[in-house]
Amino acid sequence: MKPLHALLSALAIASLPVTTQASYCPDYSITQTAPSAPAPAKKSFRYFGNWLLSKLYSPYHMVHDQIVQEGQSATVVGKFDYDRVLHKDLEGEYVHSYLYGTGMSGWQYLGRYKTNSDGKIYVPVSGRPQGDYIVRMVVEGDLTAATGYLTVAGAGRETVLFDIDGTITLNDFEAVGEYLGTDIADNYDFAVATVNEYVARGYQIVFLTARPYWVAKSTRNWFDAYGLVPWNLRMNANSDNLLDLQTEQYKTDYIRYLKNTVGLNIVRAYGNAQTDINAYAAAEAFPSRDTYIIGSSAGRDGTQPIRRL
């Protein structure tokens, strides 16, 4: 017999049909069909200190996922640093950027960019039709790379929003052990199947987590291990604290961006904490009855409870 929360998740999904926007469904399969990943010719680092950094420490680069409305330009941000703990920024070095996605027959070269004092580059992407795109960035000095995702969405695209920690994973603190390399976060029974069922029905998926941006690599590795689609992972770019609990405004602001700027139609959201309930309500993007909460806050403030046995 399936756990009760799994049954309730199945009932919640069953109440939503296959998305009515048959003209376009997210093209998540391009991660499997993309041509061989491109890379530039390897050249020496510009600074000896950066060469030494790359020899002593493992890369911990990341690319921030971005979602924009069709017709809007995007700026995709790459962040390059080394070591899981130190996160020493790669400053003043060249990074090459590439794009592949919906309707494309091969990778498009986006250009060569120099990292700033924060180890970041800013890559403009314009003129892309509605679709889903992989953005690959490669460090010229050692050919280490990071991958992120860009979605260009039509107005009104039906979307399901997921928190991660305590919603898909068993609790809010498993991310700490996962990041430190002492544990791999466990997921709720049926959580991955719930996400993937929405994918199969054609809904846009957005993962909105309070995890700080610098745990992106371990988060993406966890997604790969459990078979979650890697698209639209939104992490807190303003947080430097893995245990930062000040998340309501960050989540509220991003949901408002999805609704008011991108024009997404958020039809359902999943979370586990009172901060999720508060942020979802404050954003005024969907009614509380379309918010599904698991854990001790389940059912509060007019939300739908998902309870464990």
PDB file of C-alpha atoms in Angstrom:
ATOM      1  CA  MET A   1       0.000   0.000   0.000  1.00  0.00           C
ATOM      2  CA  LYS A   2       1.363   3.420  -0.916  1.00  0.00           C
ATOM      3  CA  PRO A   3       1.980   5.932   1.896  1.00  0.00           C
ATOM      4  CA  LEU A   4      -0.894   8.337   2.434  1.00  0.00           C
ATOM      5  CA  HIS A   5       1.058  11.363   1.229  1.00  0.00           C
ATOM      6  CA  ALA A   6       1.756   9.510  -2.027  1.00  0.00           C
ATOM      7  CA  LEU A   7      -1.928   8.830  -2.529  1.00  0.00           C
ATOM      8  CA  LEU A   8      -2.817  12.449  -1.845  1.00  0.00           C
ATOM      9  CA  SER A   9      -0.162  13.586  -4.315  1.00  0.00           C
ATOM     10  CA  ALA A  10      -1.654  11.274  -6.923  1.00  0.00           C
ATOM     11  CA  LEU A  11      -5.126  12.680  -6.275  1.00  0.00           C
ATOM     12  CA  ALA A  12      -3.792  16.240  -6.538  1.00  0.00           C
ATOM     13  CA  ILE A  13      -2.218  15.497  -9.912  1.00  0.00           C
ATOM     14  CA  ALA A  14      -5.327  13.733 -11.151  1.00  0.00           C
ATOM     15  CA  SER A  15      -7.339  16.906 -10.594  1.00  0.00           C
ATOM     16  CA  LEU A  16      -5.225  18.694 -13.212  1.00  0.00           C
ATOM     17  CA  PRO A  17      -5.634  17.629 -16.846  1.00  0.00           C
ATOM     18  CA  VAL A  18      -2.936  17.498 -19.463  1.00  0.00           C
ATOM     19  CA  THR A  19      -2.013  21.142 -19.950  1.00  0.00           C
ATOM     20  CA  THR A  20      -4.426  23.002 -22.217  1.00  0.00           C
ATOM     21  CA  GLN A  21      -1.532  24.764 -23.939  1.00  0.00           C
ATOM     22  CA  ALA A  22      -1.025  22.098 -26.539  1.00  0.00           C
ATOM     23  CA  SER A  23       0.900  24.495 -28.793  1.00  0.00           C
ATOM     24  CA  TYR A  24       4.024  24.056 -26.687  1.00  0.00           C
ATOM     25  CA  CYS A  25       5.228  21.725 -23.967  1.00  0.00           C
ATOM     26  CA  PRO A  26       8.593  22.131 -22.208  1.00  0.00           C
ATOM     27  CA  ASP A  27      11.337  20.523 -24.277  1.00  0.00           C
ATOM     28  CA  TYR A  28      13.239  18.892 -21.426  1.00  0.00           C
ATOM     29  CA  SER A  29      14.438  16.046 -23.641  1.00  0.00           C
ATOM     30  CA  ILE A  30      17.100  18.216 -25.268  1.00  0.00           C
ATOM     31  CA  THR A  31      19.468  17.358 -22.413  1.00  0.00           C
ATOM     32  CA  GLN A  32      19.581  13.832 -23.851  1.00  0.00           C
ATOM     33  CA  THR A  33      19.610  14.794 -27.538  1.00  0.00           C
ATOM     34  CA  ALA A  34      22.143  17.649 -27.483  1.00  0.00           C
ATOM     35  CA  PRO A  35      25.238  17.253 -29.691  1.00  0.00           C
ATOM     36  CA  SER A  36      28.622  16.705 -28.062  1.00  0.00           C
ATOM     37  CA  ALA A  37      29.459  19.501 -25.647  1.00  0.00           C
ATOM     38  CA  PRO A  38      31.679  22.173 -27.218  1.00  0.00           C
ATOM     39  CA  ALA A  39      34.875  23.576 -25.730  1.00  0.00           C
ATOM     40  CA  PRO A  40      37.359  26.245 -26.824  1.00  0.00           C
ATOM     41  CA  ALA A  41      41.056  25.723 -27.430  1.00  0.00           C
ATOM     42  CA  LYS A  42      42.813  25.533 -24.077  1.00  0.00           C
ATOM     43  CA  LYS A  43      45.046  28.513 -23.323  1.00  0.00           C
ATOM     44  CA  SER A  44      47.136  29.447 -20.325  1.00  0.00           C
ATOM     45  CA  PHE A  45      45.516  31.244 -17.425  1.00  0.00           C
ATOM     46  CA  ARG A  46      46.209  34.961 -17.466  1.00  0.00           C
ATOM     47  CA  TYR A  47      47.382  34.904 -13.842  1.00  0.00           C
ATOM     48  CA  PHE A  48      49.682  32.430 -12.107  1.00  0.00           C
ATOM     49  CA  GLY A  49      47.528  32.514  -8.961  1.00  0.00           C
ATOM     50  CA  ASN A  50      44.529  31.278 -10.927  1.00  0.00           C
ATOM     51  CA  TRP A  51      46.581  28.478 -12.478  1.00  0.00           C
ATOM     52  CA  LEU A  52      47.661  27.428  -8.985  1.00  0.00           C
ATOM     53  CA  LEU A  53      44.074  27.664  -7.755  1.00  0.00           C
ATOM     54  CA  SER A  54      42.919  25.293 -10.489  1.00  0.00           C
ATOM     55  CA  LYS A  55      45.661  22.804  -9.616  1.00  0.00           C
ATOM     56  CA  LEU A  56      44.991  22.777  -5.879  1.00  0.00           C
ATOM     57  CA  TYR A  57      41.186  22.776  -5.785  1.00  0.00           C
ATOM     58  CA  SER A  58      38.213  21.298  -7.582  1.00  0.00           C
ATOM     59  CA  PRO A  59      35.924  23.583  -9.573  1.00  0.00           C
ATOM     60  CA  TYR A  60      32.613  24.582  -8.064  1.00  0.00           C
ATOM     61  CA  HIS A  61      31.256  26.647 -10.960  1.00  0.00           C
ATOM     62  CA  MET A  62      27.571  27.317 -11.597  1.00  0.00           C
ATOM     63  CA  VAL A  63      25.245  28.946 -14.118  1.00  0.00           C
ATOM     64  CA  HIS A  64      22.077  30.631 -12.855  1.00  0.00           C
ATOM     65  CA  ASP A  65      18.971  29.318 -14.618  1.00  0.00           C
ATOM     66  CA  GLN A  66      16.836  32.002 -16.231  1.00  0.00           C
ATOM     67  CA  ILE A  67      13.260  32.153 -17.487  1.00  0.00           C
ATOM     68  CA  VAL A  68      11.896  35.003 -19.592  1.00  0.00           C
ATOM     69  CA  GLN A  69       8.796  35.715 -21.631  1.00  0.00           C
ATOM     70  CA  GLU A  70       8.910  35.223 -25.394  1.00  0.00           C
ATOM     71  CA  GLY A  71      10.196  38.407 -27.024  1.00  0.00           C
ATOM     72  CA  GLN A  72      12.305  39.402 -24.009  1.00  0.00           C
ATOM     73  CA  SER A  73      16.083  39.285 -23.856  1.00  0.00           C
ATOM     74  CA  ALA A  74      17.809  37.304 -21.123  1.00  0.00           C
ATOM     75  CA  THR A  75      21.072  37.766 -19.269  1.00  0.00           C
ATOM     76  CA  VAL A  76      22.509  34.474 -18.061  1.00  0.00           C
ATOM     77  CA  VAL A  77      24.982  34.733 -15.178  1.00  0.00           C
ATOM     78  CA  GLY A  78      27.887  32.353 -14.683  1.00  0.00           C
ATOM     79  CA  LYS A  79      29.800  32.165 -11.403  1.00  0.00           C
ATOM     80  CA  PHE A  80      33.231  30.549 -11.318  1.00  0.00           C
ATOM     81  CA  ASP A  81      35.088  29.506  -8.188  1.00  0.00           C
ATOM     82  CA  TYR A  82      37.121  26.655  -6.747  1.00  0.00           C
ATOM     83  CA  ASP A  83      36.754  24.447  -3.668  1.00  0.00           C
ATOM     84  CA  ARG A  84      33.612  23.304  -1.879  1.00  0.00           C
ATOM     85  CA  VAL A  85      34.499  25.235   1.291  1.00  0.00           C
ATOM     86  CA  LEU A  86      36.693  28.171   0.253  1.00  0.00           C
ATOM     87  CA  HIS A  87      34.796  29.115  -2.924  1.00  0.00           C
ATOM     88  CA  LYS A  88      37.769  31.157  -4.105  1.00  0.00           C
ATOM     89  CA  ASP A  89      36.576  33.243  -7.048  1.00  0.00           C
ATOM     90  CA  LEU A  90      38.226  32.925 -10.446  1.00  0.00           C
ATOM     91  CA  GLU A  91      39.008  36.550 -11.277  1.00  0.00           C
ATOM     92  CA  GLY A  92      40.104  38.100 -14.561  1.00  0.00           C
ATOM     93  CA  GLU A  93      40.002  34.936 -16.686  1.00  0.00           C
ATOM     94  CA  TYR A  94      38.224  34.151 -19.938  1.00  0.00           C
ATOM     95  CA  VAL A  95      35.155  31.953 -20.192  1.00  0.00           C
ATOM     96  CA  HIS A  96      33.499  30.836 -23.436  1.00  0.00           C
ATOM     97  CA  SER A  97      29.722  30.466 -23.621  1.00  0.00           C
ATOM     98  CA  TYR A  98      27.538  28.292 -25.865  1.00  0.00           C
ATOM     99  CA  LEU A  99      23.797  27.780 -26.441  1.00  0.00           C
ATOM    100  CA  TYR A 100      21.771  24.828 -27.684  1.00  0.00           C
ATOM    101  CA  GLY A 101      18.044  24.172 -27.571  1.00  0.00           C
ATOM    102  CA  THR A 102      14.653  24.063 -29.205  1.00  0.00           C
ATOM    103  CA  GLY A 103      14.761  24.145 -33.002  1.00  0.00           C
ATOM    104  CA  MET A 104      18.568  24.300 -33.168  1.00  0.00           C
ATOM    105  CA  SER A 105      20.712  21.841 -35.128  1.00  0.00           C
ATOM    106  CA  GLY A 106      23.940  22.608 -33.276  1.00  0.00           C
ATOM    107  CA  TRP A 107      25.558  24.699 -30.565  1.00  0.00           C
ATOM    108  CA  GLN A 108      25.648  28.474 -31.038  1.00  0.00           C
ATOM    109  CA  TYR A 109      28.728  30.320 -29.822  1.00  0.00           C
ATOM    110  CA  LEU A 110      27.720  33.236 -27.592  1.00  0.00           C
ATOM    111  CA  GLY A 111      31.151  34.729 -27.044  1.00  0.00           C
ATOM    112  CA  ARG A 112      34.174  35.047 -24.797  1.00  0.00           C
ATOM    113  CA  TYR A 113      33.796  36.882 -21.503  1.00  0.00           C
ATOM    114  CA  LYS A 114      36.193  37.852 -18.745  1.00  0.00           C
ATOM    115  CA  THR A 115      35.250  37.087 -15.142  1.00  0.00           C
ATOM    116  CA  ASN A 116      34.932  40.067 -12.816  1.00  0.00           C
ATOM    117  CA  SER A 117      36.210  40.450  -9.236  1.00  0.00           C
ATOM    118  CA  ASP A 118      33.333  38.257  -8.050  1.00  0.00           C
ATOM    119  CA  GLY A 119      34.150  35.465 -10.494  1.00  0.00           C
ATOM    120  CA  LYS A 120      31.087  36.220 -12.623  1.00  0.00           C
ATOM    121  CA  ILE A 121      30.300  36.727 -16.281  1.00  0.00           C
ATOM    122  CA  TYR A 122      27.074  38.113 -17.758  1.00  0.00           C
ATOM    123  CA  VAL A 123      26.006  36.619 -21.082  1.00  0.00           C
ATOM    124  CA  PRO A 124      23.224  38.313 -23.082  1.00  0.00           C
ATOM    125  CA  VAL A 125      20.881  36.055 -25.051  1.00  0.00           C
ATOM    126  CA  SER A 126      18.309  37.673 -27.325  1.00  0.00           C
ATOM    127  CA  GLY A 127      16.018  36.783 -30.172  1.00  0.00           C
ATOM    128  CA  ARG A 128      15.263  33.228 -29.121  1.00  0.00           C
ATOM    129  CA  PRO A 129      11.819  31.802 -29.895  1.00  0.00           C
ATOM    130  CA  GLN A 130       9.687  30.078 -27.295  1.00  0.00           C
ATOM    131  CA  GLY A 131      11.585  27.009 -26.126  1.00  0.00           C
ATOM    132  CA  ASP A 132      14.117  25.513 -23.756  1.00  0.00           C
ATOM    133  CA  TYR A 133      17.864  25.992 -24.017  1.00  0.00           C
ATOM    134  CA  ILE A 134      21.081  24.704 -22.486  1.00  0.00           C
ATOM    135  CA  VAL A 135      23.724  27.312 -21.659  1.00  0.00           C
ATOM    136  CA  ARG A 136      27.237  25.894 -21.338  1.00  0.00           C
ATOM    137  CA  MET A 137      30.174  27.918 -20.056  1.00  0.00           C
ATOM    138  CA  VAL A 138      33.799  26.734 -20.265  1.00  0.00           C
ATOM    139  CA  VAL A 139      36.867  28.201 -18.537  1.00  0.00           C
ATOM    140  CA  GLU A 140      39.584  28.786 -21.113  1.00  0.00           C
ATOM    141  CA  GLY A 141      42.476  28.078 -18.733  1.00  0.00           C
ATOM    142  CA  ASP A 142      41.572  24.510 -17.678  1.00  0.00           C
ATOM    143  CA  LEU A 143      38.412  23.668 -19.702  1.00  0.00           C
ATOM    144  CA  THR A 144      36.320  23.127 -16.585  1.00  0.00           C
ATOM    145  CA  ALA A 145      32.675  23.893 -17.285  1.00  0.00           C
ATOM    146  CA  ALA A 146      29.239  24.573 -15.867  1.00  0.00           C
ATOM    147  CA  THR A 147      25.794  24.174 -17.373  1.00  0.00           C
ATOM    148  CA  GLY A 148      22.594  26.108 -16.786  1.00  0.00           C
ATOM    149  CA  TYR A 149      19.217  26.385 -18.457  1.00  0.00           C
ATOM    150  CA  LEU A 150      17.219  29.104 -20.158  1.00  0.00           C
ATOM    151  CA  THR A 151      13.475  28.908 -20.758  1.00  0.00           C
ATOM    152  CA  VAL A 152      11.692  31.293 -23.131  1.00  0.00           C
ATOM    153  CA  ALA A 153       8.016  30.981 -22.254  1.00  0.00           C
ATOM    154  CA  GLY A 154       4.805  32.070 -23.875  1.00  0.00           C
ATOM    155  CA  ALA A 155       2.466  34.198 -21.755  1.00  0.00           C
ATOM    156  CA  GLY A 156       0.040  32.110 -19.734  1.00  0.00           C
ATOM    157  CA  ARG A 157       2.155  28.953 -19.719  1.00  0.00           C
ATOM    158  CA  GLU A 158       0.754  26.645 -17.044  1.00  0.00           C
ATOM    159  CA  THR A 159       3.302  26.089 -14.311  1.00  0.00           C
ATOM    160  CA  VAL A 160       3.762  24.001 -11.165  1.00  0.00           C
ATOM    161  CA  LEU A 161       6.092  25.337  -8.465  1.00  0.00           C
ATOM    162  CA  PHE A 162       8.120  23.167  -6.066  1.00  0.00           C
ATOM    163  CA  ASP A 163      10.134  23.955  -2.968  1.00  0.00           C
ATOM    164  CA  ILE A 164      12.952  21.416  -2.422  1.00  0.00           C
ATOM    165  CA  ASP A 165      14.100  21.009   1.184  1.00  0.00           C
ATOM    166  CA  GLY A 166      11.464  19.410   3.366  1.00  0.00           C
ATOM    167  CA  THR A 167       9.138  19.190   0.356  1.00  0.00           C
ATOM    168  CA  ILE A 168      10.968  16.843  -1.984  1.00  0.00           C
ATOM    169  CA  THR A 169      13.721  15.960   0.496  1.00  0.00           C
ATOM    170  CA  LEU A 170      12.758  14.620   3.924  1.00  0.00           C
ATOM    171  CA  ASN A 171      13.709  17.725   5.879  1.00  0.00           C
ATOM    172  CA  ASP A 172      15.147  21.220   5.657  1.00  0.00           C
ATOM    173  CA  PHE A 173      18.588  20.295   6.957  1.00  0.00           C
ATOM    174  CA  GLU A 174      19.609  17.435   4.696  1.00  0.00           C
ATOM    175  CA  ALA A 175      21.115  19.990   2.340  1.00  0.00           C
ATOM    176  CA  VAL A 176      23.823  20.664   4.938  1.00  0.00           C
ATOM    177  CA  GLY A 177      25.061  17.085   5.014  1.00  0.00           C
ATOM    178  CA  GLU A 178      24.741  16.804   1.266  1.00  0.00           C
ATOM    179  CA  TYR A 179      26.845  19.925   0.735  1.00  0.00           C
ATOM    180  CA  LEU A 180      29.508  18.807   3.230  1.00  0.00           C
ATOM    181  CA  GLY A 181      29.724  15.445   1.497  1.00  0.00           C
ATOM    182  CA  THR A 182      28.649  13.459   4.565  1.00  0.00           C
ATOM    183  CA  ASP A 183      25.215  12.441   3.290  1.00  0.00           C
ATOM    184  CA  ILE A 184      22.955  12.309   0.240  1.00  0.00           C
ATOM    185  CA  ALA A 185      19.559  13.851   0.877  1.00  0.00           C
ATOM    186  CA  ASP A 186      16.709  11.351   0.824  1.00  0.00           C
ATOM    187  CA  ASN A 187      13.480  12.210  -0.932  1.00  0.00           C
ATOM    188  CA  TYR A 188       9.906  11.528   0.078  1.00  0.00           C
ATOM    189  CA  ASP A 189       8.356   8.429  -1.428  1.00  0.00           C
ATOM    190  CA  PHE A 190       6.619   9.397  -4.675  1.00  0.00           C
ATOM    191  CA  ALA A 191       8.113  12.930  -4.704  1.00  0.00           C
ATOM    192  CA  VAL A 192      10.143  12.423  -7.867  1.00  0.00           C
ATOM    193  CA  ALA A 193       7.238  10.609  -9.527  1.00  0.00           C
ATOM    194  CA  THR A 194       4.979  13.544  -8.630  1.00  0.00           C
ATOM    195  CA  VAL A 195       7.307  16.035 -10.319  1.00  0.00           C
ATOM    196  CA  ASN A 196       7.768  13.836 -13.366  1.00  0.00           C
ATOM    197  CA  GLU A 197       4.036  13.271 -13.755  1.00  0.00           C
ATOM    198  CA  TYR A 198       3.540  17.023 -14.099  1.00  0.00           C
ATOM    199  CA  VAL A 199       6.349  17.014 -16.663  1.00  0.00           C
ATOM    200  CA  ALA A 200       4.605  14.251 -18.592  1.00  0.00           C
ATOM    201  CA  ARG A 201       1.364  16.253 -18.581  1.00  0.00           C
ATOM    202  CA  GLY A 202       3.120  19.208 -20.195  1.00  0.00           C
ATOM    203  CA  TYR A 203       3.418  21.644 -17.300  1.00  0.00           C
ATOM    204  CA  GLN A 204       6.299  24.037 -16.806  1.00  0.00           C
ATOM    205  CA  ILE A 205       8.249  23.071 -13.676  1.00  0.00           C
ATOM    206  CA  VAL A 206       9.992  25.657 -11.496  1.00  0.00           C
ATOM    207  CA  PHE A 207      12.056  24.713  -8.439  1.00  0.00           C
ATOM    208  CA  LEU A 208      12.191  27.631  -5.999  1.00  0.00           C
ATOM    209  CA  THR A 209      14.566  26.954  -3.120  1.00  0.00           C
ATOM    210  CA  ALA A 210      16.124  29.039  -0.367  1.00  0.00           C
ATOM    211  CA  ARG A 211      19.407  27.199  -0.835  1.00  0.00           C
ATOM    212  CA  PRO A 212      22.209  29.715  -1.498  1.00  0.00           C
ATOM    213  CA  TYR A 213      23.589  29.827  -5.021  1.00  0.00           C
ATOM    214  CA  TRP A 214      26.938  28.273  -4.129  1.00  0.00           C
ATOM    215  CA  VAL A 215      25.413  24.843  -3.436  1.00  0.00           C
ATOM    216  CA  ALA A 216      24.156  24.646  -7.025  1.00  0.00           C
ATOM    217  CA  LYS A 217      26.664  21.961  -8.031  1.00  0.00           C
ATOM    218  CA  SER A 218      25.671  19.550  -5.262  1.00  0.00           C
ATOM    219  CA  THR A 219      21.992  20.319  -5.888  1.00  0.00           C
ATOM    220  CA  ARG A 220      22.276  19.512  -9.591  1.00  0.00           C
ATOM    221  CA  ASN A 221      24.170  16.314  -8.722  1.00  0.00           C
ATOM    222  CA  TRP A 222      21.281  15.361  -6.432  1.00  0.00           C
ATOM    223  CA  PHE A 223      18.770  16.069  -9.209  1.00  0.00           C
ATOM    224  CA  ASP A 224      20.732  13.778 -11.538  1.00  0.00           C
ATOM    225  CA  ALA A 225      20.918  10.996  -8.941  1.00  0.00           C
ATOM    226  CA  TYR A 226      17.154  10.954  -8.401  1.00  0.00           C
ATOM    227  CA  GLY A 227      16.056  11.550 -11.990  1.00  0.00           C
ATOM    228  CA  LEU A 228      14.591  15.046 -11.583  1.00  0.00           C
ATOM    229  CA  VAL A 229      14.475  17.376 -14.565  1.00  0.00           C
ATOM    230  CA  PRO A 230      17.283  19.931 -14.129  1.00  0.00           C
ATOM    231  CA  TRP A 231      15.413  22.922 -15.546  1.00  0.00           C
ATOM    232  CA  ASN A 232      14.486  26.168 -13.813  1.00  0.00           C
ATOM    233  CA  LEU A 233      16.338  25.698 -10.549  1.00  0.00           C
ATOM    234  CA  ARG A 234      16.055  29.040  -8.794  1.00  0.00           C
ATOM    235  CA  MET A 235      18.482  29.497  -5.908  1.00  0.00           C
ATOM    236  CA  ASN A 236      18.919  32.473  -3.619  1.00  0.00           C
ATOM    237  CA  ALA A 237      21.586  34.575  -5.318  1.00  0.00           C
ATOM    238  CA  ASN A 238      21.614  37.026  -2.405  1.00  0.00           C
ATOM    239  CA  SER A 239      22.213  34.500   0.367  1.00  0.00           C
ATOM    240  CA  ASP A 240      25.606  33.382   1.648  1.00  0.00           C
ATOM    241  CA  ASN A 241      24.235  31.327   4.542  1.00  0.00           C
ATOM    242  CA  LEU A 242      23.245  27.675   4.110  1.00  0.00           C
ATOM    243  CA  LEU A 243      20.979  27.967   7.155  1.00  0.00           C
ATOM    244  CA  ASP A 244      19.482  31.324   6.204  1.00  0.00           C
ATOM    245  CA  LEU A 245      15.826  31.207   7.205  1.00  0.00           C
ATOM    246  CA  GLN A 246      14.939  34.690   5.892  1.00  0.00           C
ATOM    247  CA  THR A 247      13.350  33.390   2.731  1.00  0.00           C
ATOM    248  CA  GLU A 248       9.820  34.775   2.508  1.00  0.00           C
ATOM    249  CA  GLN A 249      10.619  37.997   0.649  1.00  0.00           C
ATOM    250  CA  TYR A 250      13.019  36.274  -1.721  1.00  0.00           C
ATOM    251  CA  LYS A 251      10.391  33.696  -2.687  1.00  0.00           C
ATOM    252  CA  THR A 252       7.594  36.275  -2.857  1.00  0.00           C
ATOM    253  CA  ASP A 253       9.601  38.510  -5.178  1.00  0.00           C
ATOM    254  CA  TYR A 254      10.504  35.698  -7.534  1.00  0.00           C
ATOM    255  CA  ILE A 255       6.944  34.401  -7.788  1.00  0.00           C
ATOM    256  CA  ARG A 256       5.796  37.936  -8.609  1.00  0.00           C
ATOM    257  CA  TYR A 257       8.454  38.051 -11.320  1.00  0.00           C
ATOM    258  CA  LEU A 258       7.176  34.773 -12.770  1.00  0.00           C
ATOM    259  CA  LYS A 259       3.602  36.037 -12.777  1.00  0.00           C
ATOM    260  CA  ASN A 260       3.956  39.711 -13.679  1.00  0.00           C
ATOM    261  CA  THR A 261       7.052  39.802 -15.901  1.00  0.00           C
ATOM    262  CA  VAL A 262       7.247  36.337 -17.442  1.00  0.00           C
ATOM    263  CA  GLY A 263       3.464  35.953 -17.477  1.00  0.00           C
ATOM    264  CA  LEU A 264       3.340  32.373 -16.202  1.00  0.00           C
ATOM    265  CA  ASN A 265       0.050  30.928 -14.990  1.00  0.00           C
ATOM    266  CA  ILE A 266       1.021  29.154 -11.762  1.00  0.00           C
ATOM    267  CA  VAL A 267      -1.677  26.542 -11.237  1.00  0.00           C
ATOM    268  CA  ARG A 268      -0.215  24.750  -8.221  1.00  0.00           C
ATOM    269  CA  ALA A 269       2.600  25.054  -5.677  1.00  0.00           C
ATOM    270  CA  TYR A 270       4.189  22.646  -3.218  1.00  0.00           C
ATOM    271  CA  GLY A 271       5.985  23.483   0.023  1.00  0.00           C
ATOM    272  CA  ASN A 272       6.496  22.404   3.613  1.00  0.00           C
ATOM    273  CA  ALA A 273       6.951  25.447   5.830  1.00  0.00           C
ATOM    274  CA  GLN A 274       5.022  28.435   7.087  1.00  0.00           C
ATOM    275  CA  THR A 275       7.477  30.589   5.141  1.00  0.00           C
ATOM    276  CA  ASP A 276       6.321  28.850   1.955  1.00  0.00           C
ATOM    277  CA  ILE A 277       2.666  29.450   2.840  1.00  0.00           C
ATOM    278  CA  ASN A 278       3.338  33.111   3.613  1.00  0.00           C
ATOM    279  CA  ALA A 279       5.420  33.724   0.486  1.00  0.00           C
ATOM    280  CA  TYR A 280       2.947  31.991  -1.816  1.00  0.00           C
ATOM    281  CA  ALA A 281       0.065  33.984  -0.357  1.00  0.00           C
ATOM    282  CA  ALA A 282       1.905  37.323  -0.440  1.00  0.00           C
ATOM    283  CA  ALA A 283       2.788  36.891  -4.116  1.00  0.00           C
ATOM    284  CA  GLU A 284      -0.949  36.726  -4.952  1.00  0.00           C
ATOM    285  CA  ALA A 285      -0.239  34.533  -7.969  1.00  0.00           C
ATOM    286  CA  PHE A 286      -2.594  31.659  -7.097  1.00  0.00           C
ATOM    287  CA  PRO A 287      -5.163  30.900  -4.377  1.00  0.00           C
ATOM    288  CA  SER A 288      -4.280  29.080  -1.146  1.00  0.00           C
ATOM    289  CA  ARG A 289      -6.414  26.120  -2.199  1.00  0.00           C
ATOM    290  CA  ASP A 290      -3.826  25.442  -4.918  1.00  0.00           C
ATOM    291  CA  THR A 291      -0.999  25.321  -2.373  1.00  0.00           C
ATOM    292  CA  TYR A 292      -0.080  21.805  -1.172  1.00  0.00           C
ATOM    293  CA  ILE A 293       1.899  21.583   2.066  1.00  0.00           C
ATOM    294  CA  ILE A 294       3.581  18.576   3.673  1.00  0.00           C
ATOM    295  CA  GLY A 295       4.915  18.460   7.240  1.00  0.00           C
ATOM    296  CA  SER A 296       3.876  20.231  10.432  1.00  0.00           C
ATOM    297  CA  SER A 297       2.384  23.204   8.557  1.00  0.00           C
ATOM    298  CA  ALA A 298       0.140  21.033   6.360  1.00  0.00           C
ATOM    299  CA  GLY A 299      -3.335  22.485   5.947  1.00  0.00           C
ATOM    300  CA  ARG A 300      -2.654  25.853   7.563  1.00  0.00           C
ATOM    301  CA  ASP A 301      -4.219  29.036   6.224  1.00  0.00           C
ATOM    302  CA  GLY A 302      -6.480  27.305   3.728  1.00  0.00           C
ATOM    303  CA  THR A 303      -3.774  25.173   2.082  1.00  0.00           C
ATOM    304  CA  GLN A 304      -4.163  21.564   1.033  1.00  0.00           C
ATOM    305  CA  PRO A 305      -2.526  19.121   3.473  1.00  0.00           C
ATOM    306  CA  ILE A 306      -0.291  16.269   2.383  1.00  0.00           C
ATOM    307  CA  ARG A 307       0.119  14.111   5.477  1.00  0.00           C
ATOM    308  CA  ARG A 308       2.347  11.132   6.218  1.00  0.00           C
ATOM    309  CA  LEU A 309       1.116   8.056   8.009  1.00  0.00           C
TER     310      LEU A 309
END
